[in-house]
Coordinates of N, CA, C and O in Angstrom, one line a residue:
A27 N -137.4 218.2 125.6 CA -136.4 218.0 125.9 C -135.5 218.2 124.3 O -135.4 217.5 123.7
P28 N -134.3 217.6 124.6 CA -133.2 217.8 123.8 C -133.6 216.8 122.8 O -134.3 215.3 123.0
M29 N -133.2 216.7 121.7 CA -133.7 215.8 120.6 C -131.9 215.2 120.5 O -131.0 215.5 120.0
D30 N -131.9 213.8 119.8 CA -130.6 212.9 119.8 C -130.6 212.9 118.4 O -131.3 213.0 117.0
N31 N -129.3 212.6 117.4 CA -129.1 213.0 116.3 C -130.2 212.5 115.2 O -129.9 212.4 114.2
A32 N -129.4 210.9 115.5 CA -131.2 210.4 115.0 C -132.4 211.0 114.6 O -133.1 211.2 113.3
Q33 N -133.9 211.8 115.9 CA -133.8 212.7 115.9 C -134.2 213.5 114.8 O -134.9 214.1 113.8
V34 N -132.3 214.3 115.1 CA -133.0 215.5 114.1 C -132.4 215.4 113.2 O -132.5 215.9 112.1
T35 N -132.0 214.5 112.6 CA -131.5 214.3 111.2 C -133.5 214.0 110.4 O -133.1 214.2 109.4
H36 N -134.6 212.7 111.3 CA -135.3 213.0 110.6 C -136.5 214.1 110.4 O -137.0 214.3 109.7
Y37 N -135.3 215.0 111.4 CA -137.0 216.5 111.3 C -136.4 216.9 110.6 O -136.7 217.3 109.5
S38 N -134.9 217.1 110.0 CA -134.5 217.8 109.2 C -134.3 217.6 108.3 O -135.2 218.5 107.0
S39 N -135.3 216.1 107.9 CA -135.5 214.8 106.5 C -136.9 215.6 105.7 O -137.3 216.0 104.6
M40 N -137.9 215.4 107.5 CA -139.2 215.9 107.6 C -139.2 217.2 107.1 O -140.2 217.6 105.6
I41 N -138.5 218.1 107.5 CA -138.8 220.1 106.9 C -138.3 220.1 105.6 O -139.0 220.7 104.5
S42 N -137.6 219.3 104.6 CA -137.2 219.4 103.8 C -138.1 219.1 102.9 O -138.2 219.0 101.6
G43 N -138.3 217.8 102.8 CA -139.4 217.4 101.8 C -139.5 215.5 101.7 O -139.9 215.4 100.6
N44 N -138.1 215.2 102.4 CA -138.0 214.5 101.5 C -137.9 213.0 101.9 O -138.5 212.1 100.6
E45 N -138.9 213.1 102.7 CA -139.0 211.9 103.5 C -140.3 212.4 103.0 O -141.3 210.2 101.8
S46 N -141.7 212.8 102.4 CA -143.2 212.8 102.1 C -142.5 212.5 100.8 O -143.1 212.1 100.6
T47 N -141.7 213.1 100.4 CA -141.5 212.8 98.5 C -141.3 211.7 98.3 O -142.0 210.7 97.5
K48 N -140.2 210.8 99.0 CA -140.0 209.2 98.6 C -140.6 208.2 99.3 O -141.1 207.7 98.3
D49 N -141.3 208.7 100.3 CA -143.2 207.6 100.3 C -144.1 207.8 99.5 O -144.2 206.8 98.7
M50 N -144.0 209.1 98.8 CA -145.4 208.7 97.5 C -144.7 208.6 96.5 O -145.8 207.9 95.7
K51 N -143.5 208.9 96.0 CA -142.8 207.7 95.1 C -142.5 206.9 94.9 O -141.7 206.4 93.9
R52 N -143.3 205.8 96.1 CA -142.5 204.7 95.9 C -143.2 203.9 94.9 O -145.1 203.8 94.2
K53 N -142.8 202.4 94.0 CA -144.0 202.4 93.0 C -143.7 200.8 93.9 O -143.4 200.2 93.9
S54 N -145.2 200.9 92.9 CA -145.9 199.6 93.1 C -145.0 199.0 92.1 O -144.8 198.4 91.8
S55 N -145.8 197.4 94.2 CA -145.6 195.6 93.5 C -145.5 195.0 92.0 O -146.6 195.7 90.7
R56 N -144.7 194.7 91.2 CA -144.8 193.6 90.1 C -146.4 192.5 89.8 O -146.1 192.7 91.1
P57 N -147.0 192.9 89.6 CA -148.8 191.6 89.5 C -147.9 190.4 89.3 O -146.8 190.3 88.1
T58 N -148.3 189.5 89.9 CA -147.8 188.5 89.5 C -148.8 187.7 88.8 O -150.3 188.2 89.4
F59 N -149.2 186.5 88.5 CA -150.2 186.1 87.8 C -150.0 184.8 88.3 O -149.2 183.9 88.3
T60 N -151.5 184.0 88.2 CA -151.6 182.2 88.4 C -151.3 182.3 87.8 O -151.4 182.8 86.2
G61 N -151.6 180.7 87.2 CA -151.2 179.6 86.1 C -152.2 179.6 85.3 O -152.3 179.8 84.4
H62 N -153.3 179.7 85.9 CA -154.3 179.5 85.2 C -155.5 181.6 84.1 O -155.5 180.4 83.0
Q63 N -154.3 182.1 84.2 CA -154.7 184.1 83.9 C -153.4 183.4 82.7 O -153.6 183.6 81.8
I64 N -152.1 182.9 83.2 CA -151.0 182.9 82.2 C -151.6 181.9 81.1 O -151.4 182.0 79.8
F65 N -152.0 181.1 81.8 CA -152.7 179.8 80.4 C -153.4 179.9 79.5 O -153.3 180.2 78.1
A66 N -154.2 181.3 80.5 CA -155.5 181.3 79.2 C -155.1 182.9 78.8 O -155.6 182.9 77.1
L67 N -153.9 183.8 79.2 CA -153.5 184.9 78.0 C -152.9 183.9 76.9 O -153.0 184.5 75.3
E68 N -152.2 183.1 77.2 CA -151.3 182.2 76.5 C -152.6 181.7 74.6 O -151.5 181.7 73.9
K69 N -153.4 181.2 75.3 CA -154.3 180.4 74.6 C -155.0 181.2 73.7 O -154.8 181.9 72.9
M70 N -155.1 182.6 74.0 CA -155.7 183.6 73.8 C -154.6 184.5 72.3 O -155.3 184.7 71.1
F71 N -153.5 184.2 73.2 CA -152.2 185.1 72.4 C -151.7 184.2 71.3 O -151.5 184.7 69.8
E72 N -152.3 182.6 70.7 CA -152.4 182.3 70.0 C -153.0 182.6 68.6 O -152.5 182.5 68.4
N73 N -154.1 183.0 69.3 CA -155.6 182.8 67.9 C -154.9 184.8 68.1 O -155.5 184.5 66.7
T74 N -154.6 185.6 68.6 CA -154.7 186.6 68.2 C -153.6 187.6 68.5 O -153.8 187.3 70.0
K75 N -152.8 188.2 68.1 CA -151.5 189.0 68.7 C -152.3 190.5 69.3 O -151.4 190.6 70.1
Y76 N -153.3 191.0 69.1 CA -153.9 192.1 69.4 C -155.3 192.2 69.9 O -155.9 191.3 68.5
L77 N -155.5 192.5 70.5 CA -156.8 192.8 71.2 C -157.3 193.7 70.6 O -157.0 195.0 71.0
A78 N -158.8 193.7 70.3 CA -159.8 195.2 70.6 C -160.3 195.5 71.7 O -159.6 194.5 72.5
G79 N -160.7 196.1 72.1 CA -160.8 197.1 73.7 C -162.2 195.8 73.6 O -162.1 195.4 75.4
T80 N -163.3 195.5 73.7 CA -164.1 194.7 74.3 C -163.5 193.5 74.5 O -164.3 192.7 75.7
E81 N -162.8 192.8 73.3 CA -162.0 191.2 73.8 C -161.3 191.9 75.4 O -161.1 190.7 76.3
R82 N -160.6 192.4 75.6 CA -159.8 193.3 76.7 C -160.4 193.1 77.5 O -160.3 192.6 78.5
S83 N -160.6 193.6 77.2 CA -162.2 193.9 78.3 C -162.5 192.7 79.2 O -163.1 192.2 80.1
R84 N -163.3 191.5 77.6 CA -164.1 190.7 78.9 C -163.4 189.1 79.6 O -163.2 189.1 79.9
L85 N -162.3 189.5 78.6 CA -160.8 189.1 79.1 C -160.7 189.3 80.6 O -160.6 188.7 81.5
A86 N -160.2 190.5 80.6 CA -160.2 190.6 82.0 C -161.0 190.9 83.2 O -161.0 189.9 84.4
C87 N -162.1 191.5 83.0 CA -163.3 190.5 83.8 C -163.4 188.6 84.3 O -163.3 189.0 85.4
Q88 N -162.9 188.1 83.5 CA -163.3 186.8 83.3 C -161.6 186.2 84.4 O -161.9 185.6 84.4
L89 N -160.4 186.8 84.0 CA -159.3 186.4 84.6 C -159.2 187.4 85.7 O -158.1 187.3 86.6
S90 N -159.6 188.0 86.7 CA -160.0 189.6 87.0 C -159.1 189.6 87.2 O -157.9 190.2 88.3
M91 N -158.4 190.6 86.2 CA -157.6 191.3 86.0 C -157.9 192.9 85.4 O -158.9 193.0 85.5
S92 N -157.1 193.4 86.0 CA -157.8 194.6 85.2 C -157.1 195.0 83.7 O -156.2 194.5 83.2
E93 N -158.0 196.1 82.5 CA -157.8 196.3 81.3 C -156.0 196.5 81.5 O -155.4 196.1 80.4
A94 N -155.6 197.2 81.9 CA -154.0 197.6 81.5 C -153.5 196.5 81.8 O -152.5 196.6 80.9
Q95 N -153.3 195.4 83.0 CA -152.5 194.3 82.7 C -152.8 193.9 81.8 O -151.2 193.3 81.3
V96 N -154.2 193.5 81.5 CA -153.9 192.3 80.1 C -153.8 192.6 78.9 O -152.9 192.8 78.1
K97 N -153.8 194.7 79.3 CA -153.0 195.1 77.4 C -151.4 194.6 78.0 O -151.4 194.9 76.4
V98 N -150.9 195.7 78.5 CA -149.4 195.6 79.4 C -149.2 194.0 78.5 O -148.0 194.1 78.4
W99 N -149.8 193.7 79.4 CA -149.4 191.4 79.0 C -149.0 191.1 78.0 O -147.9 190.8 77.5
F100 N -149.9 191.5 76.5 CA -150.2 191.0 76.0 C -148.7 191.8 75.0 O -148.6 191.0 73.6
Q101 N -148.8 193.2 75.2 CA -147.7 194.5 74.7 C -146.0 194.0 75.4 O -145.8 193.5 74.6
N102 N -146.2 193.0 76.5 CA -145.0 192.2 76.4 C -144.8 191.7 75.8 O -143.6 190.6 75.4
R103 N -145.7 190.3 74.9 CA -145.1 188.7 75.2 C -145.8 188.9 73.2 O -144.8 188.4 72.9
R104 N -145.8 190.1 73.0 CA -145.8 190.3 71.5 C -144.4 190.8 71.3 O -143.4 190.0 70.1
T105 N -143.6 191.8 71.9 CA -142.4 191.8 72.3 C -141.2 191.0 71.7 O -140.2 190.6 71.4
K106 N -142.0 189.2 73.1 CA -141.5 188.3 73.1 C -141.4 187.4 72.0 O -140.3 187.1 71.6
W107 N -142.5 187.7 71.1 CA -142.4 186.7 70.1 C -142.5 187.5 68.9 O -141.4 186.4 68.1
R108 N -141.5 188.5 68.7 CA -140.8 189.2 67.4 C -139.6 189.1 67.8 O -139.6 188.5 67.3
K109 N -139.2 189.2 69.5 CA -137.5 189.1 69.5 C -137.7 187.2 68.9 O -136.3 186.2 67.9
K110 N -138.3 186.0 68.9 CA -137.7 185.1 69.0 C -138.0 184.6 67.8 O -137.8 183.4 66.8
H111 N -139.5 185.4 67.0 CA -140.0 186.1 64.9 C -138.1 185.6 64.6 O -137.7 184.9 63.4
A112 N -137.5 187.0 65.0 CA -136.6 187.7 64.1 C -135.4 186.1 64.6 O -134.7 186.1 63.7
T113 N -135.2 185.6 66.0 CA -133.8 184.9 65.1 C -134.4 183.5 64.8 O -133.2 183.2 64.2
E114 N -135.7 183.2 64.4 CA -136.2 182.0 63.4 C -135.8 182.0 62.5 O -134.9 182.3 61.5
V115 N -136.2 183.4 62.0 CA -136.0 184.1 60.4 C -134.4 184.1 60.3 O -133.4 184.2 58.6
H116 N -133.9 185.3 61.5 CA -132.2 186.2 60.5 C -131.6 185.0 61.6 O -130.1 185.4 61.1
G117 N -131.7 183.9 62.2 CA -130.8 182.9 63.7 C -130.3 184.1 64.0 O -131.0 184.9 64.7
P118 N -129.5 183.5 65.1 CA -128.9 184.1 66.7 C -127.9 185.4 66.6 O -129.1 185.5 67.9
S119 N -127.8 185.5 66.0 CA -126.6 186.6 65.4 C -128.0 187.4 64.9 O -127.4 188.7 65.4
G120 N -128.7 187.2 64.6 CA -129.8 188.9 64.3 C -130.0 188.8 63.0 O -130.6 190.0 62.9
K121 N -129.0 188.6 62.5 CA -128.5 188.9 60.6 C -129.2 187.8 60.2 O -129.8 186.8 60.0
R122 N -129.9 188.3 58.3 CA -130.2 187.4 57.4 C -129.4 186.1 57.2 O -128.5 186.5 57.3
N123 N -129.8 184.9 57.4 CA -128.7 183.5 56.8 C -128.3 183.8 55.4 O -129.7 184.2 54.4
K124 N -127.3 183.8 54.9 CA -126.8 183.8 53.6 C -127.0 182.5 53.0 O -127.0 181.2 53.6
Q125 N -127.3 182.4 52.2 CA -128.3 181.4 51.2 C -127.2 181.0 50.3 O -127.0 182.6 49.5
Q126 N -126.5 180.2 49.9 CA -125.7 179.6 48.7 C -126.8 179.7 47.6 O -128.3 178.9 47.7
R127 N -126.4 180.1 46.2 CA -127.1 180.0 45.1 C -126.4 179.6 43.9 O -125.1 180.1 44.0
N128 N -127.1 178.6 42.6 CA -126.0 178.4 41.8 C -126.2 179.5 40.8 O -127.5 180.5 41.0
D129 N -126.1 179.4 39.9 CA -126.1 180.6 38.8 C -127.3 180.2 38.1 O -128.0 181.3 37.4
E130 N -127.1 179.1 38.3 CA -128.7 178.3 37.8 C -130.5 179.2 38.2 O -131.8 179.6 37.9
S131 N -130.5 178.9 39.7 CA -131.4 180.0 40.8 C -131.3 181.2 40.4 O -132.8 181.3 40.8
I132 N -131.0 181.8 39.5 CA -130.3 183.5 39.4 C -131.5 183.5 38.0 O -130.6 182.9 36.9
P133 N -132.2 184.5 38.0 CA -133.5 184.2 36.5 C -132.9 184.9 35.0 O -132.1 185.8 35.8
T134 N -132.5 185.2 34.0 CA -130.8 185.2 33.1 C -132.7 186.9 32.2 O -133.8 185.6 32.0
I135 N -132.5 187.2 32.5 CA -133.6 188.4 31.0 C -133.0 188.5 29.2 O -132.2 189.1 30.1
D136 N -133.2 188.1 29.2 CA -132.9 188.3 27.2 C -133.2 189.9 26.9 O -134.6 189.7 26.8
S137 N -132.6 190.6 25.9 CA -132.7 191.6 26.6 C -133.2 191.3 25.1 O -132.2 190.9 23.9
D138 N -134.3 192.3 23.7 CA -134.0 192.3 22.9 C -134.1 193.3 21.9 O -134.4 194.1 22.0
S139 N -132.6 193.0 21.4 CA -132.2 194.5 20.6 C -133.0 194.7 19.4 O -132.8 195.9 19.0
N140 N -133.6 194.2 18.9 CA -134.1 194.4 17.6 C -135.4 194.7 17.9 O -135.5 195.2 16.6
S141 N -135.9 195.6 18.6 CA -137.3 195.8 18.6 C -137.2 196.6 19.1 O -137.9 197.6 18.8
T142 N -136.1 197.2 19.1 CA -136.1 199.4 18.3 C -135.8 199.9 17.0 O -136.2 199.4 16.2

C-alpha cells in the first residue's frame, strides 16, 4: 500500500531516531506540594536552614515526599531567604546603604611620638 506524506515523514523520523530520542528526553513535570507539606517545610525552615540526612529522611517520610524533593525544596528556600535577607541589609538596589557619619563617630587615634 502506498504511503501518504504524513506517513513518510513519521517513518523517516523513526528511522533517523528523532522520535525515540525525543520521547526519551521528556522532562518530568514539576512536583506540586500540598498546603500541609509546605506548611511543615516552612515550619522546619524557621527552626533550621540546613537539614542533616536523618532529619531530611524523617521529614520526607512524614510528608510522603522523596528525600530529593525535600533537599531541593530547602536549597530553593535558602536561595529565596538569602535574596530577601540581602534586600533588607543592602536595600532594593543590592548595594549597602550609606550611613551619614559625624566626625565624632570616627574614633581618633592619638599617636604618642614621645615613646620612641
